[in-house]
Amino acid sequence: MTSSTIASALDSAARDVFDDLVAWRHHLHSHPELSNREHHTAEFIVERLRDAGIDEIRSGIAGTGVVAILRGGGDSGSGGKRLAALRADIDALPVKETSGVDFASTVVDKDYPGGPFPVAHACGHDCHTATVLAAAHVLASVRDRLPGDVMFIFQPAEEGAPVGESGGAQAMVDDNAFTDHTPTMVFGMHVVPLPIGMVGVHVGNQYAASCMIKISVEGKQVHGSTPWMGIDPYPVAAEIISGSAQIYRQVPANDAITVSFGHVDDVGRFNIIGQTVTLWGTIRCLDGADMTAVQDKLRRLAENTAAAYGASATVEYLQDVPPVVNTPEWVNRIRPVIDDVIGKERVVDVPGALGYDDVSVFVRDFGGAYFTYGVQDAQVSGKGLTPTPGGRGLASNHSPDFYADDDSLLDYLRIFVHVAYAHLAESS
């Protein structure tokens, strides 16, 4: 079969399954589940994979992860059989959705640690999951012509497992998800507020290294009317937060880093100065080599600030995630495929970002690349990225208003299946 013939077959199958993709996406969007609690989502994934006739399906990996194998029947040539892996993350966020779509989530998780929380797919993982499911159906329809095998990875807890639980990409590796079948490439794309159908490519660190911060400030509990008789941990916590904003000045100006705090726990009351205040936050370093130095600086700031107030501070760094690194070799292999599928004019260079995605573990261990894909009413001009006049506006990932255009997902699907096939065909 010629390359043009298989391309036509893939595109035709993508069009055939597209209505299902949209329906699946709407279902997942309406039934979001938080990290490590994606039980219904995993069941739904397994059912759709069975419908496609996928050869091997493993569920319950690292809790709620699913890995499936489609065996190709085509000639793999003298280069040996490859295993192209397509990855989707499946968890949602503790966000109250205000997107206005008629399939918006109204889910509330009453049992999640720290909850209850409203739950929404405010980062587009419903798009990722539905599209990789559709890719399984498309590739299964041409299985006899695949010169290799395809793996479909549905990963839980990309947004981070609850403290005290393991989860995510590394947990899938540790749970032997890839012991029997080792990918020769992992590919994925994150939906983002770029113009509809635009692919963003970055050579180098696409996303940052990340860790979670936990700083426990210990004082001495006392009545609010007599603060001099105790040690108030709140001024210490405030100074740590304020001081952390200056850490960026202690690293080279061209090294993008950020230290942010997003949650505070205490054990006080309106008239009781509690003994402990706990700060939760994140460090992001576009260059992973900066992480140790930034962690050391924050630890020193916290401990010395606490000591100055007669308190103490314990600093912990949790859930380390390496940066997503797109090597020149892999970009040069994958980008031309996408150019052919949607046109070079829609594939653009983008800067690295301080977001994180633990697909980095898979790309690091097995090779591959991770790009971004536009799903919103946006345009790029001399003013940068701006909303399309008369459109739905721009809404960032993790925003309550985040939305993704359904029609954009057809080309998103086409890219996935063409990249998978191209990787397999390289060896034939």
XYZ file of C-alpha atoms in Angstrom:
428
model
C 0.000 0.000 0.000
C 1.372 3.423 -0.918
C 1.733 6.160 1.657
C -1.011 8.191 -0.043
C -3.374 5.234 0.140
C -2.815 4.595 3.844
C -3.120 8.330 4.488
C -6.514 8.327 2.796
C -7.586 5.290 4.803
C -6.564 6.928 8.084
C -8.342 10.168 7.225
C -11.495 8.361 6.132
C -11.592 6.328 9.338
C -11.005 9.491 11.381
C -14.003 11.151 9.762
C -16.104 8.041 10.375
C -15.370 7.974 14.111
C -15.446 11.736 14.663
C -19.071 11.939 15.835
C -18.288 9.253 18.414
C -15.207 11.176 19.522
C -17.315 14.263 20.212
C -19.952 12.224 22.055
C -17.268 10.538 24.163
C -15.678 13.867 24.930
C -19.014 15.320 26.067
C -19.669 12.291 28.273
C -16.250 12.505 29.907
C -16.603 16.253 30.312
C -19.914 15.806 32.117
C -18.505 13.079 34.382
C -15.070 14.360 35.489
C -13.074 12.660 38.233
C -10.167 13.915 40.306
C -6.660 12.472 40.376
C -6.458 8.830 41.489
C -10.273 8.648 41.568
C -10.863 8.148 37.814
C -12.826 4.910 38.272
C -15.771 5.614 35.963
C -13.404 7.159 33.431
C -11.242 4.025 33.387
C -14.300 1.798 32.964
C -15.499 3.955 30.082
C -12.078 3.751 28.428
C -11.965 -0.038 28.697
C -15.453 -0.357 27.195
C -14.565 1.799 24.204
C -11.297 -0.094 23.660
C -13.190 -3.374 23.670
C -15.591 -1.929 21.111
C -12.573 -1.262 18.886
C -11.347 -4.845 19.197
C -8.033 -3.881 20.769
C -5.910 -6.984 21.327
C -4.690 -6.459 24.878
C -6.161 -4.216 27.570
C -4.723 -3.820 31.067
C -6.533 -1.734 33.657
C -5.882 -0.918 37.299
C -2.325 0.226 36.569
C -1.155 2.628 39.275
C -4.742 2.584 40.483
C -6.882 3.711 37.565
C -4.488 3.704 34.619
C -5.172 1.776 31.427
C -2.676 0.518 28.843
C -3.787 -1.200 25.646
C -1.950 -2.832 22.747
C -3.060 -3.031 19.117
C -1.044 -5.574 17.171
C -0.343 -4.637 13.587
C -0.380 -7.258 10.867
C 1.673 -5.495 8.226
C 5.256 -6.158 7.162
C 7.685 -4.562 9.608
C 10.599 -4.994 7.214
C 14.163 -5.648 8.231
C 14.224 -2.985 10.935
C 12.132 -4.954 13.411
C 8.735 -4.134 14.842
C 8.234 -0.815 16.581
C 5.741 0.152 19.265
C 4.274 3.638 18.892
C 2.574 4.882 22.060
C -0.128 7.552 22.165
C -0.703 9.082 25.583
C -3.709 10.768 27.173
C -4.113 12.000 30.740
C -7.539 11.318 32.205
C -7.999 13.292 35.446
C -9.930 16.499 36.076
C -9.493 19.460 38.419
C -11.145 20.826 41.590
C -12.679 23.724 39.675
C -16.286 24.959 39.439
C -17.022 25.122 35.726
C -18.462 28.319 34.231
C -17.776 27.608 30.546
C -21.451 27.795 29.618
C -21.478 24.671 27.426
C -24.587 22.512 27.623
C -22.522 19.506 28.722
C -20.786 21.371 31.558
C -19.932 19.502 34.730
C -22.037 19.821 37.859
C -20.079 17.124 39.704
C -19.020 17.623 43.321
C -16.608 15.180 44.964
C -17.580 15.121 48.631
C -14.994 12.556 49.696
C -11.755 13.817 48.143
C -9.076 14.786 50.684
C -9.585 18.412 51.665
C -12.985 18.539 49.960
C -15.776 18.708 49.074
C -14.707 20.037 45.669
C -16.551 20.911 42.479
C -14.919 18.971 39.637
C -14.381 19.984 36.012
C -12.276 19.109 32.993
C -10.760 22.585 33.013
C -7.519 21.453 31.394
C -8.826 19.554 28.378
C -8.044 16.019 29.474
C -11.479 15.003 28.231
C -10.290 16.002 24.749
C -7.065 14.039 25.164
C -8.840 10.907 26.368
C -11.619 10.902 23.774
C -9.143 11.536 20.967
C -6.764 8.730 21.904
C -9.793 6.438 22.207
C -10.805 7.501 18.701
C -7.229 6.904 17.527
C -7.530 3.330 18.785
C -10.626 2.858 16.627
C -8.996 4.436 13.565
C -5.805 2.405 13.798
C -7.714 -0.795 14.563
C -9.583 -0.323 11.281
C -6.270 -0.600 9.386
C -4.526 -3.047 11.724
C -3.634 -5.433 8.884
C -1.608 -2.669 7.265
C 0.246 -1.462 10.369
C 3.955 -2.388 10.150
C 4.213 -2.482 13.934
C 2.174 -2.268 17.130
C 0.466 0.667 18.824
C 0.111 1.293 22.557
C -2.566 3.530 24.033
C -1.670 5.005 27.427
C -4.434 6.450 29.600
C -2.662 7.985 32.562
C -4.277 8.983 35.861
C -3.224 11.758 38.221
C -1.350 14.010 35.823
C -2.543 16.948 37.909
C -0.907 15.412 40.969
C -2.040 12.756 43.405
C -3.276 13.743 46.864
C -0.441 14.136 49.353
C 0.479 10.737 50.735
C -0.578 8.888 47.590
C 1.522 7.890 44.595
C 0.208 8.507 41.124
C 0.875 9.693 37.619
C 3.351 8.683 34.951
C 6.129 7.516 37.265
C 3.660 5.384 39.209
C 2.669 3.644 35.958
C 6.327 2.923 35.213
C 6.841 1.646 38.761
C 3.757 -0.570 38.384
C 5.419 -2.359 35.450
C 3.091 -0.911 32.825
C 5.867 -1.099 30.245
C 7.828 -4.158 31.332
C 6.342 -6.527 28.752
C 5.825 -3.923 26.023
C 8.359 -1.108 25.744
C 7.424 1.833 23.504
C 9.869 3.025 20.877
C 8.121 6.416 20.846
C 5.593 8.220 23.042
C 3.605 11.046 21.484
C 1.029 13.434 22.855
C -0.366 16.937 22.437
C -1.921 19.182 25.064
C -4.907 21.302 24.083
C -4.285 24.986 24.826
C -5.645 28.474 24.049
C -3.963 28.751 20.640
C -5.909 29.393 17.414
C -8.095 26.467 16.429
C -6.055 23.782 14.700
C -2.640 25.365 15.287
C 0.172 23.108 16.542
C 2.808 24.622 18.812
C 6.285 23.089 18.665
C 9.233 23.836 20.905
C 12.676 22.287 20.546
C 14.156 21.840 24.003
C 12.278 22.208 27.276
C 8.617 22.462 26.274
C 7.450 22.387 29.897
C 9.215 22.999 33.180
C 10.524 20.804 35.938
C 8.163 20.968 38.902
C 7.810 20.052 42.536
C 5.243 20.589 45.262
C 6.241 22.711 48.262
C 5.134 21.965 51.802
C 6.407 24.356 54.482
C 5.236 23.772 58.054
C 5.815 26.760 60.334
C 5.741 25.829 64.007
C 5.068 28.457 66.674
C 3.417 28.335 70.090
C -0.362 28.448 70.411
C -1.773 31.320 72.416
C -4.949 33.347 72.909
C -5.387 36.098 70.345
C -5.504 38.748 73.073
C -2.040 37.851 74.422
C 0.233 37.241 71.405
C 3.362 38.087 73.449
C 2.817 34.913 75.469
C 3.173 32.671 72.421
C 4.902 32.536 69.047
C 2.718 33.562 66.122
C 3.469 31.482 62.986
C 1.452 33.781 60.710
C 4.005 36.610 60.348
C 6.611 33.946 59.567
C 4.415 32.448 56.855
C 3.727 35.893 55.415
C 7.443 36.740 55.312
C 8.233 33.443 53.602
C 5.629 34.072 50.916
C 6.847 37.633 50.427
C 10.507 36.641 50.388
C 9.961 33.815 47.932
C 9.004 36.387 45.312
C 12.616 37.596 45.339
C 14.229 34.222 44.655
C 14.041 34.820 40.902
C 16.643 37.573 41.413
C 19.078 34.984 42.749
C 19.226 32.949 39.529
C 20.472 34.076 36.100
C 18.000 36.412 34.409
C 17.564 34.150 31.384
C 16.569 31.137 33.510
C 12.793 31.089 33.846
C 11.687 30.060 37.347
C 8.721 30.714 39.565
C 7.844 30.008 43.197
C 4.127 30.210 43.940
C 1.951 29.448 46.957
C -1.667 28.496 46.391
C -2.987 27.120 49.683
C -2.592 27.735 53.422
C -3.658 25.406 56.239
C -3.831 26.460 59.867
C -5.087 25.118 63.195
C -6.197 28.408 64.699
C -9.509 30.131 65.337
C -10.625 33.746 65.094
C -9.458 34.294 68.683
C -6.718 31.656 68.869
C -3.272 32.015 67.348
C -2.617 28.455 66.298
C 0.610 26.570 66.699
C 1.123 25.574 63.065
C 0.643 27.133 59.647
C 1.336 25.029 56.561
C 2.060 26.573 53.176
C 1.488 24.611 49.968
C 2.915 25.699 46.661
C 4.976 24.827 43.632
C 8.391 25.516 42.140
C 8.797 25.582 38.365
C 12.155 25.692 36.585
C 12.269 25.643 32.800
C 15.806 24.309 33.099
C 15.656 21.324 35.439
C 19.259 21.984 36.472
C 18.063 25.036 38.434
C 15.707 23.062 40.669
C 18.168 22.057 43.405
C 19.492 25.601 43.774
C 16.000 27.111 43.977
C 14.926 24.503 46.526
C 18.003 25.267 48.637
C 17.313 29.007 48.534
C 13.684 28.570 49.581
C 14.651 26.193 52.386
C 17.211 28.691 53.706
C 14.683 31.523 53.500
C 12.042 29.561 55.403
C 14.308 28.234 58.136
C 16.111 31.520 58.778
C 12.920 33.588 58.709
C 11.304 31.266 61.226
C 14.360 31.398 63.470
C 14.273 35.206 63.448
C 10.770 35.057 64.942
C 11.621 32.345 67.461
C 9.667 29.769 65.452
C 10.794 26.837 63.316
C 10.074 25.782 59.736
C 10.200 22.364 58.114
C 10.458 22.326 54.322
C 9.495 19.327 52.195
C 9.586 18.931 48.422
C 7.117 16.409 47.019
C 6.024 15.056 43.637
C 9.131 15.884 41.616
C 8.415 15.985 37.872
C 11.184 16.376 35.259
C 10.851 18.869 32.391
C 9.302 17.854 29.077
C 12.259 17.808 26.687
C 11.665 17.701 22.935
C 15.008 16.800 21.394
C 15.934 18.103 17.927
C 16.075 14.521 16.651
C 12.498 13.731 17.640
C 11.109 17.083 16.520
C 12.769 16.621 13.129
C 11.150 13.195 12.796
C 7.642 14.164 13.891
C 7.162 17.752 12.714
C 7.286 16.920 8.967
C 4.485 14.398 9.491
C 2.292 17.081 11.051
C 3.261 19.534 8.295
C 1.917 17.054 5.754
C -1.294 16.407 7.695
C -2.454 19.979 8.370
C -0.062 22.211 6.406
C 3.182 23.914 7.428
C 1.454 27.245 7.951
C -0.421 25.801 10.936
C 2.679 24.430 12.674
C 4.457 27.190 14.578
C 7.375 27.564 16.933
C 6.384 28.464 20.483
C 8.476 29.319 23.545
C 8.919 26.953 26.448
C 6.422 27.374 29.269
C 6.483 27.054 33.058
C 3.579 24.655 33.050
C 4.406 21.046 33.775
C 3.244 17.681 32.489
C 4.549 14.358 33.743
C 4.400 12.908 30.237
C 8.014 14.020 30.606
C 8.715 10.701 32.324
C 7.550 8.733 29.275
C 9.325 10.978 26.752
C 12.534 10.788 28.783
C 12.419 7.020 29.214
C 11.194 5.960 25.771
C 11.746 8.870 23.382
C 9.150 10.878 21.528
C 7.740 14.388 21.753
C 4.965 16.467 23.269
C 3.450 19.438 21.473
C 0.523 21.804 22.017
C -2.679 22.099 19.983
C -4.986 25.089 19.655
C -8.689 24.711 20.436
C -9.929 28.270 21.005
C -11.150 31.341 19.119
C -7.813 33.106 18.970
C -5.533 34.786 16.470
C -1.828 35.569 16.354
C -0.863 39.071 15.254
C 1.673 41.754 16.014
C -0.037 42.106 19.382
C 0.615 38.456 20.158
C -2.197 36.046 20.972
C -5.559 37.823 21.019
C -9.223 36.734 20.985
C -10.932 36.425 17.620
C -13.490 39.248 17.249
C -16.959 37.880 17.883
C -15.566 34.610 19.232
C -15.754 32.941 22.602
C -12.653 34.629 23.944
C -9.513 33.196 25.488
C -9.665 31.044 28.610
C -6.489 29.539 29.994
C -6.053 25.967 31.122
C -7.298 25.546 34.718
C -9.667 28.492 34.293
C -13.344 27.887 35.197
C -14.146 29.249 31.721
C -11.787 26.935 29.812
C -13.357 25.562 26.646
C -12.303 23.523 23.620
C -13.859 23.694 20.172
C -15.313 20.310 19.198
C -14.620 20.717 15.479
C -10.920 21.293 16.151
C -10.596 17.710 17.351
C -10.808 16.120 13.885
C -7.374 17.371 12.862
C -6.154 16.664 16.383
C -7.156 13.036 15.844
C -5.641 12.935 12.356
C -2.292 14.082 13.727
C -2.233 11.339 16.354
C -2.911 8.507 13.921
C -0.563 9.789 11.218
C 2.295 10.269 13.690
C 1.781 6.734 15.015
C 1.724 5.213 11.539
C 4.741 7.225 10.375
C 6.797 5.986 13.304
C 5.926 2.375 12.542
C 6.618 2.825 8.842
C 10.112 4.201 9.493
C 11.303 0.659 10.205
C 9.683 -1.017 7.214
